[in-house]
CSV table of C-alpha atoms and ligand atoms in Angstrom, one decimal:
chain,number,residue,atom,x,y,z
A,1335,UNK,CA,38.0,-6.6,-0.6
A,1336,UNK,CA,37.7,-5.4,2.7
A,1337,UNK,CA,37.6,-1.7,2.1
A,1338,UNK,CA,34.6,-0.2,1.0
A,1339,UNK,CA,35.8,1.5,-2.0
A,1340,UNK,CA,32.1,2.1,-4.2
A,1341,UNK,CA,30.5,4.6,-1.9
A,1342,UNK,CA,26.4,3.8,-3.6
A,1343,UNK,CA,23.4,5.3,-4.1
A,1344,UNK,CA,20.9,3.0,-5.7
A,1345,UNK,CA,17.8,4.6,-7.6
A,1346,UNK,CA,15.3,2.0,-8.3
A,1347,UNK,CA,11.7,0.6,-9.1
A,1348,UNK,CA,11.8,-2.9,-7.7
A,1349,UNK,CA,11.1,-5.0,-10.1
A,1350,UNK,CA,12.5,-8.3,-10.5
A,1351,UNK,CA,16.1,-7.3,-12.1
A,1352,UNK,CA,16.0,-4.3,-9.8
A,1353,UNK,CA,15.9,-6.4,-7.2
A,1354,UNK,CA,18.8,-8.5,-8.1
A,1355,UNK,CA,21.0,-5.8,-8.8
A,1356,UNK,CA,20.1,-4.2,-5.3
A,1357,UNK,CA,21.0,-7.8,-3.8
A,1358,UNK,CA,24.3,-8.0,-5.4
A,1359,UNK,CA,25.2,-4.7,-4.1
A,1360,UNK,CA,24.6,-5.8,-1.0
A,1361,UNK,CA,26.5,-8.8,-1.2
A,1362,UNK,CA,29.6,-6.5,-2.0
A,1363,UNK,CA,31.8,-6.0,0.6
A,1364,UNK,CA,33.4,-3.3,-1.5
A,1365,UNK,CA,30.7,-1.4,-2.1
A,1366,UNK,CA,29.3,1.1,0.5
A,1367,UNK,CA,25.8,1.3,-0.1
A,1368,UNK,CA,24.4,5.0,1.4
A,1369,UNK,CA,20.7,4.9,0.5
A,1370,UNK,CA,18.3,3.3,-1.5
A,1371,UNK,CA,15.7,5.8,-3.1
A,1372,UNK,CA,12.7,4.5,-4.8
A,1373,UNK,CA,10.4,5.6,-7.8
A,1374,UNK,CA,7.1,5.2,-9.5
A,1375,UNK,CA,8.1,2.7,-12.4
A,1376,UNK,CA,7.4,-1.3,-12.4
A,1377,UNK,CA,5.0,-0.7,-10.1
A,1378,UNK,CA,3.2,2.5,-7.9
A,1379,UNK,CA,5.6,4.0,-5.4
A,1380,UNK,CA,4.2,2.6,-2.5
A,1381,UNK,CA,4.8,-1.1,-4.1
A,1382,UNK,CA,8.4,-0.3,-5.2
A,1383,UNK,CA,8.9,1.3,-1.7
A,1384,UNK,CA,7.9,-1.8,0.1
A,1385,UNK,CA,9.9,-4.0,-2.2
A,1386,UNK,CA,13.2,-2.2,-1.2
A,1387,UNK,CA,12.7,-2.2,2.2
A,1388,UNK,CA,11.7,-6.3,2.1
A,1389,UNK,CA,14.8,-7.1,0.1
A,1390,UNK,CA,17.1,-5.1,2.5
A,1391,UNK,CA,15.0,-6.8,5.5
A,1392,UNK,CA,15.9,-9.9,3.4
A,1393,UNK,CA,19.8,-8.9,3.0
A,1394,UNK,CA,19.6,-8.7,6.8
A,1395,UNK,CA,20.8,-4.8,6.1
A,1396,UNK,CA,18.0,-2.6,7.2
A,1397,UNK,CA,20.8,-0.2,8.9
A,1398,UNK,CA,20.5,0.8,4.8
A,1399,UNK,CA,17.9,4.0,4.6
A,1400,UNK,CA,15.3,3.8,1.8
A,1401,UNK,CA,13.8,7.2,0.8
A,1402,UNK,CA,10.4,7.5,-1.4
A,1403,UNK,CA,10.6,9.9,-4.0
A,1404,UNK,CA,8.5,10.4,-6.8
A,1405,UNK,CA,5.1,9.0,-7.3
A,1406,UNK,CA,4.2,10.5,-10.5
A,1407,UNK,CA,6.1,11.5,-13.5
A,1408,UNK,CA,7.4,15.2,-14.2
A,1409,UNK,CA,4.6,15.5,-16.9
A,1410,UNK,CA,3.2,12.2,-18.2
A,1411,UNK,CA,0.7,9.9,-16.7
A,1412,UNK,CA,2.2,7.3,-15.0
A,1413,UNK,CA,2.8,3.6,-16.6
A,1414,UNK,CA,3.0,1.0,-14.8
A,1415,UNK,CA,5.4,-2.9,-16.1
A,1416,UNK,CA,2.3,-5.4,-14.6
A,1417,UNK,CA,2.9,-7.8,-17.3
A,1418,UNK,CA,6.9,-7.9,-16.7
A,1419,UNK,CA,6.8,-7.9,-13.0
A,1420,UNK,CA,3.5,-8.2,-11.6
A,1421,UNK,CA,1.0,-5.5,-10.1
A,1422,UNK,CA,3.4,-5.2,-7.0
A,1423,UNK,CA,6.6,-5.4,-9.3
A,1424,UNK,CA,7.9,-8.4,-7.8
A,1425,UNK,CA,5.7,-11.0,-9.2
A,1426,UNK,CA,4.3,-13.7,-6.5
A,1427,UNK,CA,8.1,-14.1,-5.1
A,1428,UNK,CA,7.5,-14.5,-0.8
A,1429,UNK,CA,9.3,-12.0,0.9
A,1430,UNK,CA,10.0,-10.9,4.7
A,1431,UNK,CA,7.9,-7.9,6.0
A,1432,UNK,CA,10.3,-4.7,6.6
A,1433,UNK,CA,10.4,-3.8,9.6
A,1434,UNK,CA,12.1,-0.4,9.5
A,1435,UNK,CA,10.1,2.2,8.7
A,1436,UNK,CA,10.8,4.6,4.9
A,1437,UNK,CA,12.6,8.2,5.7
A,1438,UNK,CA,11.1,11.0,5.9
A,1439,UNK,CA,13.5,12.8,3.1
A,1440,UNK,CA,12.5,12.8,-0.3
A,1441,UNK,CA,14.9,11.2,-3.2
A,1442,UNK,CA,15.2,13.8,-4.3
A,1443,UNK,CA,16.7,15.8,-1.4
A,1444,UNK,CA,18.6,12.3,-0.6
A,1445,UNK,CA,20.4,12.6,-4.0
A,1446,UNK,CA,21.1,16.2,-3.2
A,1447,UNK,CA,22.3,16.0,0.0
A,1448,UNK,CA,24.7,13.3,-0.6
A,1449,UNK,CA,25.8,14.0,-3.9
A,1450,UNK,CA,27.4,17.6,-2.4
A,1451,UNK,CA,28.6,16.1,1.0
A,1452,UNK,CA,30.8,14.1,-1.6
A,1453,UNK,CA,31.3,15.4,-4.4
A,1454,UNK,CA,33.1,13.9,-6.9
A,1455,UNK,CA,33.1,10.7,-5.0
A,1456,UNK,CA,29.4,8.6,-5.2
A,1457,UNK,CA,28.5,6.4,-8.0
A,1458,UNK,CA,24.9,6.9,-8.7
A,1459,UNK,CA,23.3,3.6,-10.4
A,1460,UNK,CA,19.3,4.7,-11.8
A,1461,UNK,CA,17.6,1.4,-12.6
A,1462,UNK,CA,13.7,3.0,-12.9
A,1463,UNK,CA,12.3,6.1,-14.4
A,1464,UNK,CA,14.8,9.1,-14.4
A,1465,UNK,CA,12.2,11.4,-12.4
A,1466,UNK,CA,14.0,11.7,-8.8
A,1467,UNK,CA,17.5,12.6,-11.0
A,1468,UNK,CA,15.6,15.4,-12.9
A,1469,UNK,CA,13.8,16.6,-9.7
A,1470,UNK,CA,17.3,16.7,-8.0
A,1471,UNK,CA,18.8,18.8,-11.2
A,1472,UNK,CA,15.9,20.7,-11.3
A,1473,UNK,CA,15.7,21.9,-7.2
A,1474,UNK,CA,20.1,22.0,-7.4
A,1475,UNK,CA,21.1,22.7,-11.2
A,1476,UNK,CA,24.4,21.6,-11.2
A,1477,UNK,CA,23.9,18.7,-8.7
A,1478,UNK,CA,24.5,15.5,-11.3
A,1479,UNK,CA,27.7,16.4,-12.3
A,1480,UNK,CA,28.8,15.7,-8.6
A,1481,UNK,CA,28.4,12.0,-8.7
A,1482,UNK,CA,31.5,10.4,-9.6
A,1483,UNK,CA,29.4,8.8,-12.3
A,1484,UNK,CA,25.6,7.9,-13.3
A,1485,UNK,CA,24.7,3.9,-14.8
A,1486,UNK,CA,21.6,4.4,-16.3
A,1487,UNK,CA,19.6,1.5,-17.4
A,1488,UNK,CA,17.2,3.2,-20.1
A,1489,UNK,CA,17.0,4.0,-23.8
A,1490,UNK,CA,17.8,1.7,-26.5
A,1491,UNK,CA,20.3,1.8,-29.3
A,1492,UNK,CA,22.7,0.1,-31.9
A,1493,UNK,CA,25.4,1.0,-34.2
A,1494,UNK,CA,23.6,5.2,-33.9
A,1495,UNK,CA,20.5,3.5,-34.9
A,1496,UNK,CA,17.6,2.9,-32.4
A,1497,UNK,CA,16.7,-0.9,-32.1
A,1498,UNK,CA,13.5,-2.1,-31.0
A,1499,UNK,CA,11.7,-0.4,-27.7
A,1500,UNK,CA,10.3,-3.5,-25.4
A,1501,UNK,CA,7.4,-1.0,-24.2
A,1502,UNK,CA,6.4,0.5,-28.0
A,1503,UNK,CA,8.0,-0.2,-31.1
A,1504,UNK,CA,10.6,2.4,-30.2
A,1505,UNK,CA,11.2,3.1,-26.5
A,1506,UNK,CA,12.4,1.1,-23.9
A,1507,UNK,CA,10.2,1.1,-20.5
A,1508,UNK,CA,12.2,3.6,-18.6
A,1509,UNK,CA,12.8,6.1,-20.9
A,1510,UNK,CA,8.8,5.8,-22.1
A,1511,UNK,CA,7.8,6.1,-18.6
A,1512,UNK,CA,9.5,9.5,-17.9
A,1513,UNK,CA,11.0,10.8,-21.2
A,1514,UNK,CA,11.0,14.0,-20.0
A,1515,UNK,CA,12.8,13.5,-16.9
A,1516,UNK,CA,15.4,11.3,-18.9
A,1517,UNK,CA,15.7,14.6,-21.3
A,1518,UNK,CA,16.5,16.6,-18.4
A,1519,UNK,CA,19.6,14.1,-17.2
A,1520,UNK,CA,21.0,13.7,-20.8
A,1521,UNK,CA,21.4,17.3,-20.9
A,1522,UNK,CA,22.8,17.6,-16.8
A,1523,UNK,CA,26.4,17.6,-18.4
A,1524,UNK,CA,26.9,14.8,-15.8
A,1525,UNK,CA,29.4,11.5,-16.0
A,1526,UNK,CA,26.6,9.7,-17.6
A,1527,UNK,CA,27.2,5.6,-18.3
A,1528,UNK,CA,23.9,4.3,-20.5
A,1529,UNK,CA,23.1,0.8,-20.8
A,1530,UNK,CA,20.2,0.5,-23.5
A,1531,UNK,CA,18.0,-2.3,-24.8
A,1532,UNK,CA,21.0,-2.9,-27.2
A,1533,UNK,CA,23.7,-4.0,-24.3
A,1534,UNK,CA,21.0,-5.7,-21.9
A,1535,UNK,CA,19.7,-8.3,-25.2
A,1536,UNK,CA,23.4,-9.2,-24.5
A,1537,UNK,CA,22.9,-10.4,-21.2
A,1538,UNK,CA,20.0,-13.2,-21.7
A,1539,UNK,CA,17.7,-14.4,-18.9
A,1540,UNK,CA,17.0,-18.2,-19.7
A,1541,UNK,CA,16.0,-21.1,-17.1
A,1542,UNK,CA,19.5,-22.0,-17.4
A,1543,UNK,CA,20.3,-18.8,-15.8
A,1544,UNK,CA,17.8,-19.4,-13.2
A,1545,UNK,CA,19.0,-22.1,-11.9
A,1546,UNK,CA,22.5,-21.4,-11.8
A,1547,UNK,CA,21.5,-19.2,-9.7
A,1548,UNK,CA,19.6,-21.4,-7.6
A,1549,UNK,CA,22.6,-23.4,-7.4
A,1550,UNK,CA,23.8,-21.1,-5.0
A,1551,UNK,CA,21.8,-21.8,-2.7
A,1552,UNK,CA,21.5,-18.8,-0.4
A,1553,UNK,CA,18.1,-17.5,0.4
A,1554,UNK,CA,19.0,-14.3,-1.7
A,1555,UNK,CA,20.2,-16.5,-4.5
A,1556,UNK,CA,16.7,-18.7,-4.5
A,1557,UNK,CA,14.6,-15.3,-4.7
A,1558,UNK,CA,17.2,-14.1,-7.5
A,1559,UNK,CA,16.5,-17.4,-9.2
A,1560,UNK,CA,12.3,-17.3,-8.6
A,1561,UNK,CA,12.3,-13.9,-10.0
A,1562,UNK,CA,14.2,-14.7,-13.6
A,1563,UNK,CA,11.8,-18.0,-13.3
A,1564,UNK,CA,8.5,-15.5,-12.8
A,1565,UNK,CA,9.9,-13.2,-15.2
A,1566,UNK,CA,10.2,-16.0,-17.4
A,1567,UNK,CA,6.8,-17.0,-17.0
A,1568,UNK,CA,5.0,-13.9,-17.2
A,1569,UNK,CA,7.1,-12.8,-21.2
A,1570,UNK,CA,6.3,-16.3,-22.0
A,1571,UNK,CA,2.8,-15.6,-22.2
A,1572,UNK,CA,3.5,-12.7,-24.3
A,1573,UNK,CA,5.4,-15.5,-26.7
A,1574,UNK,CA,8.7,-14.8,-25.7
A,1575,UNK,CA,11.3,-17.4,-24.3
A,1576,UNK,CA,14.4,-15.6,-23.8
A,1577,UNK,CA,14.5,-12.4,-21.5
A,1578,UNK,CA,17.3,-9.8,-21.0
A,1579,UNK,CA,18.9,-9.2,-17.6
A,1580,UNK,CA,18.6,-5.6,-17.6
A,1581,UNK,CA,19.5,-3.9,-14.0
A,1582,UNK,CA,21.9,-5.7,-12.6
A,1583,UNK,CA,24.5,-4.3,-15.9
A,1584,UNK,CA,24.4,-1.1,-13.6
A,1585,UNK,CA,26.3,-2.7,-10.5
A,1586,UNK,CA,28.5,-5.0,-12.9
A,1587,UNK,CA,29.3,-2.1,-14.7
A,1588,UNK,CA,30.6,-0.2,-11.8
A,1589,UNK,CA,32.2,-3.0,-9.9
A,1590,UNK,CA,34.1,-4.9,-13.4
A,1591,UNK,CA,33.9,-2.6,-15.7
A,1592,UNK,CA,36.1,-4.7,-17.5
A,1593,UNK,CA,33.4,-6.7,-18.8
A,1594,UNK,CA,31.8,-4.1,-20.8
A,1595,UNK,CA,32.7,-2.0,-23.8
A,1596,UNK,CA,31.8,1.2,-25.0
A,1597,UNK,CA,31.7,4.6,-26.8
A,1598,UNK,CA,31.3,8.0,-26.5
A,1599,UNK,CA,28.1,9.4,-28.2
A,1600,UNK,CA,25.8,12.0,-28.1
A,1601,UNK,CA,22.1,10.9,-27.4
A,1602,UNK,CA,18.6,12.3,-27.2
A,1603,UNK,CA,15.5,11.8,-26.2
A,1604,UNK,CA,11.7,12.4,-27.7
A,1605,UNK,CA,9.8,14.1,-26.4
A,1606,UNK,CA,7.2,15.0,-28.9
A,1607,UNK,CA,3.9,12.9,-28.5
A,1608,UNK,CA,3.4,10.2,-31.7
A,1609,UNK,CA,4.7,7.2,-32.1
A,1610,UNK,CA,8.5,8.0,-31.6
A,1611,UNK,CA,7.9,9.2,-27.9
A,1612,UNK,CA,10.4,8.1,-25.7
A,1613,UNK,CA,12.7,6.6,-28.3
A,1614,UNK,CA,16.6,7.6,-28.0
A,1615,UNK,CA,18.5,8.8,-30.9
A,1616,UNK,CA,22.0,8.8,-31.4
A,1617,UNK,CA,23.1,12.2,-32.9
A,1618,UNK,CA,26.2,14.0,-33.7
A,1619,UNK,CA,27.3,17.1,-31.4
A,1620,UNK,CA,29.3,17.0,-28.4
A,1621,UNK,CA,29.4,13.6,-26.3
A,1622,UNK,CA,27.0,13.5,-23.9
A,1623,UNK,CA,27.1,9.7,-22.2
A,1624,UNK,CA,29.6,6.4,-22.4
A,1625,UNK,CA,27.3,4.6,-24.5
A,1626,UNK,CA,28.0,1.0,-23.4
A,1627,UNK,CA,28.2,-1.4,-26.9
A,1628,UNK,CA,29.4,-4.7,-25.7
A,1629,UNK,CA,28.9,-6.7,-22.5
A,1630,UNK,CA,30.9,-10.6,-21.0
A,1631,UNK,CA,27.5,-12.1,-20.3
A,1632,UNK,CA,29.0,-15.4,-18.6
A,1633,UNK,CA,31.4,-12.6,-16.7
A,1634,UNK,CA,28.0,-10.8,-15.3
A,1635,UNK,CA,26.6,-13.8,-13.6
A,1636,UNK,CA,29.6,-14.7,-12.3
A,1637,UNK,CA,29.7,-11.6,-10.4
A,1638,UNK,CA,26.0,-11.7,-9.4
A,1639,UNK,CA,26.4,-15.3,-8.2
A,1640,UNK,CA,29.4,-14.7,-6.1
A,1641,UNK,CA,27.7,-11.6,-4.7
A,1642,UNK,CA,24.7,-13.4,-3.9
A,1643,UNK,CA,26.7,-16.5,-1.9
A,1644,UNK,CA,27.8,-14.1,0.8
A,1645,UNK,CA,23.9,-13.0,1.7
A,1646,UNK,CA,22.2,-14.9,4.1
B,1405,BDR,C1,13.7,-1.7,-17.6
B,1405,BDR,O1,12.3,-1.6,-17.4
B,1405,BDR,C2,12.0,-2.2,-16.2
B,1405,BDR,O2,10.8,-3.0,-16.4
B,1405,BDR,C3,13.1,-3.0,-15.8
B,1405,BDR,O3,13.2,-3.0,-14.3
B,1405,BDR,C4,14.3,-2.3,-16.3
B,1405,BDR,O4,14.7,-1.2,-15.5
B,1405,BDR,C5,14.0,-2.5,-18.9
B,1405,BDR,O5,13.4,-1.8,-20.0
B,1406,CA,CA1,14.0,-1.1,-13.2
């Protein structure tokens, strides 16, 4: 597994499970990590920023650029996950200080620029709000359909039917927290993988988890296992026991895709303001995303754990 076969971009809002799937890309050796680009989401840019830098200080791979993009939304206000990850995304959870400083290129222009200087060729993994995708399609129309593929983590939806949001009664949290951004990527005609509400319930977060990820004793793997255990804490107060490892489906996905299943659909977003805004629909027409159905959740960890074991 010495060659580095995944060249990577990783869009994120760190956040606990975007922190874990950032980690176990970075305990990869196959996977040839080119940027890390950041968005408002879990928490305000600047938070989600910082986060990514700590956990590549913590990765010991700060040789890894992280670019800022957007701070706000296309149109709506911005939302913020407090409850779910605390006010600066990654709960209380210690980490180093970065010490390398954020480029000066928006992630937006990142995504452009390295989507054309390979095309065909870089997987694209979007873990947060969809607004530095849109922005890229927007400035470069066209520019999506370069990646080789795009794992979105966003929208929620069973069987053509939409299943309950975790943000309103019918939206997930990233596809509420930019729908119209998310509108503009359904509709890039890109290699678009979605993992919804419906495939990430598959994958539970339980204390069990935790600590089998604890178990492997790295300092990555501890900070993997605090963040399920303040995750944990913080939906228990909202009277739930069992959480749902979102993110990290993203890298698993690309790296085994084996342990997944999935369909071709057509999907949409709402846009319209009422209660349905932000909720995905399933609709006929031509397919516009691998709509991922069915996920090994015992297969998932196993992949994050082994990652994990090979960070300091
Ligand atoms: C998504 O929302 C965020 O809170 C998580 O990081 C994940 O990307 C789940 O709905
Ligand atoms: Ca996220």
């Amino acid at each position: 597994m010495n060659a580095r076969s995944y060249p990577t971009l990783h869009d994120c809002d760190p956040g606990s499970d975007d922190a874990i799937t950032l980690l176990t890309l970075l305990g990869r050796l196959d996977v040839n990590l080119l940027g890390v680009s950041t968005t408002h989401g879990n928490a305000p840019l600047s938070a989600t920023t910082q986060n990514a830098r700590a956990l590549l200080k913590l990765a010991g791979r700060e040789d890894i650029p992280v670019y800022a993009g957007a701070l706000t939304p296309l149109v709506r206000e911005p939302v913020y996950a407090p409850q779910i990850h605390g006010v600066t995304g990654l709960g209380g959870v210690p980490l180093p200080s970065p010490s390398v400083p954020v480029k000066s290129e928006h992630a937006a222009l990142t995504l452009i620029r390295q989507l054309c200087a390979q095309p065909g060729e870089i997987t694209l993994l979007a873990t947060g709000p969809l607004t530095n995708l849109a922005l890229a399609e927007r400035l470069r129309p066209g520019v999506l359909k370069e990646a080789k593929q795009i794992i979105i983590m966003g929208g929620s939806l069973e069987n053509g039917a939409p299943r309950l949001g975790n943000t309103t009664p019918r939206a997930e949290f990233n596809a509420y927290a930019d729908p119209h951004a998310f509108d503009v990527v359904l509709k890039a005609g890109a290699n678009l993988a979605l993992i919804g509400l419906n495939l990430t319930r598959q994958v539970q977060v339980t204390r069990a988890r935790a600590q089998q990820l604890a178990a492997v004793g790295t300092a990555a793997a501890q900070t993997c296992s605090a963040l399920l255990d303040d995750y944990l804490d913080r939906i228990g107060k909202l009277g739930q026991t069992v959480g749902a490892l979102h993110d990290p489906c993203t890298a698993a996905l690309m790296l085994s895709p084996e342990l997944f299943d999935w369909e071709e659909a057509h999907v949409d977003i709402l846009t319209d303001s009422g209660e349905r805004f932000g909720e995905t629909v399933q609709v006929g027409g031509e397919p516009n995303v691998q709509l991922v159905t069915g996920a090994n959740e015992a297969g998932i960890y196993a992949l994050v754990a082994e990652a994990l074991r090979r960070l300091p």
